[in-house]
Short mmCIF file of C-alpha atoms in Angstrom, two decimals:
data_model
loop_
_atom_site.label_atom_id
_atom_site.label_comp_id
_atom_site.label_asym_id
_atom_site.label_seq_id
_atom_site.Cartn_x
_atom_site.Cartn_y
_atom_site.Cartn_z
CA MET A 111 -34.67 -22.54 -30.33
CA GLY A 112 -30.95 -22.62 -30.45
CA ASN A 113 -29.12 -22.72 -33.82
CA GLU A 114 -27.56 -26.13 -33.32
CA PRO A 115 -27.89 -28.43 -36.35
CA ILE A 116 -30.41 -30.79 -34.66
CA HIS A 117 -32.78 -27.77 -34.19
CA THR A 118 -32.33 -26.45 -37.71
CA ALA A 119 -32.99 -29.83 -39.47
CA LYS A 120 -35.86 -29.77 -41.92
CA SER A 121 -37.43 -32.73 -40.24
CA ILE A 122 -37.57 -30.89 -36.86
CA ARG A 123 -38.96 -27.79 -38.44
CA GLU A 124 -41.67 -29.86 -40.11
CA MET A 125 -42.58 -31.74 -36.95
CA ILE A 126 -43.00 -28.46 -35.07
CA LYS A 127 -45.22 -26.97 -37.78
CA GLU A 128 -47.23 -30.23 -38.02
CA ARG A 129 -48.01 -30.01 -34.31
CA GLY A 130 -49.34 -26.46 -34.77
CA TYR A 131 -46.42 -24.61 -33.18
CA ASN A 132 -44.20 -21.85 -34.44
CA TYR A 133 -40.47 -21.57 -33.84
CA LEU A 134 -38.05 -18.74 -33.45
CA TYR A 135 -34.30 -19.18 -33.54
CA LEU A 136 -32.50 -17.41 -30.76
CA PRO A 137 -29.27 -15.38 -31.36
CA TYR A 138 -26.00 -17.36 -30.87
CA TYR A 139 -24.59 -17.16 -27.29
CA SER A 140 -27.86 -15.93 -25.63
CA PRO A 141 -28.57 -18.49 -22.85
CA GLU A 142 -30.46 -15.79 -20.90
CA LEU A 143 -33.20 -16.05 -23.56
CA ASN A 144 -33.57 -19.82 -23.25
CA PRO A 145 -34.99 -21.19 -19.94
CA ILE A 146 -33.59 -24.71 -20.51
CA GLU A 147 -30.01 -23.22 -20.34
CA GLN A 148 -30.77 -21.93 -16.85
CA PHE A 149 -32.15 -25.37 -15.98
CA TRP A 150 -29.09 -27.16 -17.33
CA SER A 151 -26.83 -24.90 -15.37
CA ILE A 152 -28.48 -25.76 -12.06
CA LEU A 153 -28.73 -29.32 -12.97
CA GLU A 154 -25.00 -29.62 -13.99
CA SER A 155 -23.93 -28.06 -10.67
CA ALA A 156 -26.03 -30.43 -8.66
CA ILE A 157 -24.72 -33.48 -10.67
CA LYS A 158 -21.08 -32.41 -10.20
CA ARG A 159 -21.62 -32.03 -6.47
CA GLU A 160 -23.27 -35.46 -6.26
CA PHE A 161 -20.66 -37.10 -8.40
CA VAL A 162 -17.88 -36.04 -5.94
CA LEU A 163 -19.90 -37.39 -3.00
CA LYS A 164 -21.28 -40.59 -4.35
CA LYS A 165 -20.77 -43.12 -7.04
CA GLY A 166 -23.44 -44.28 -9.38
CA SER A 167 -24.77 -43.94 -12.94
CA ILE A 168 -25.01 -40.51 -14.49
CA SER A 169 -28.65 -41.17 -15.54
CA ALA A 170 -29.61 -41.87 -11.97
CA LYS A 171 -27.92 -38.71 -10.76
CA VAL A 172 -29.72 -36.62 -13.53
CA LYS A 173 -33.10 -38.12 -12.45
CA GLU A 174 -32.34 -37.53 -8.75
CA SER A 175 -31.12 -34.00 -9.27
CA THR A 176 -34.03 -33.10 -11.52
CA LYS A 177 -36.44 -34.05 -8.81
CA ASN A 178 -34.76 -31.59 -6.50
CA ILE A 179 -35.33 -28.55 -8.68
CA PRO A 180 -38.65 -26.98 -7.55
CA GLN A 181 -41.42 -25.81 -9.87
CA SER A 182 -40.91 -22.33 -8.58
CA ALA A 183 -37.31 -22.34 -10.00
CA LEU A 184 -38.59 -23.46 -13.35
CA ASP A 185 -41.19 -20.62 -13.27
CA ARG A 186 -38.44 -18.16 -12.39
CA PHE A 187 -36.25 -19.34 -15.36
CA ALA A 188 -39.18 -18.85 -17.84
CA HIS A 189 -40.02 -15.42 -16.40
CA TYR A 190 -36.48 -14.27 -16.57
CA SER A 191 -36.07 -15.33 -20.17
CA VAL A 192 -39.42 -13.68 -21.23
CA GLU A 193 -38.37 -10.39 -19.60
CA ARG A 194 -35.04 -10.56 -21.46
CA PHE A 195 -36.64 -11.52 -24.73
CA ASP A 196 -39.26 -8.65 -24.41
CA GLY A 197 -36.23 -6.27 -23.81
CA CYS A 198 -34.61 -7.59 -27.01
CA LEU A 199 -37.80 -6.80 -29.03
CA LEU A 200 -37.54 -3.20 -27.59
CA GLU A 201 -33.91 -3.14 -28.53
CA ARG A 202 -32.67 -2.82 -24.94
CA PRO A 203 -29.30 -4.41 -24.24
CA ILE A 204 -29.41 -7.75 -22.35
#
């Protein structure tokens, strides 16, 4: 998880533990270790492109753009982040 206040709140930590999960805080400024950052980057680009071309609600654009990101891209985001994370554990530079 990132180190944002919402992620470090006691209630969030307790909820994660209650559901049987563990958590690990990522270093600051390490988007390559977090697949969701890669997803947001692609989504943000798509929304900006759409916004210029069409008018409409931002939530509709997010939903539409999300549908256009293939599962294979999500798999790549996760694979990339795991490789980088494993490298960090071995103390290799990112």
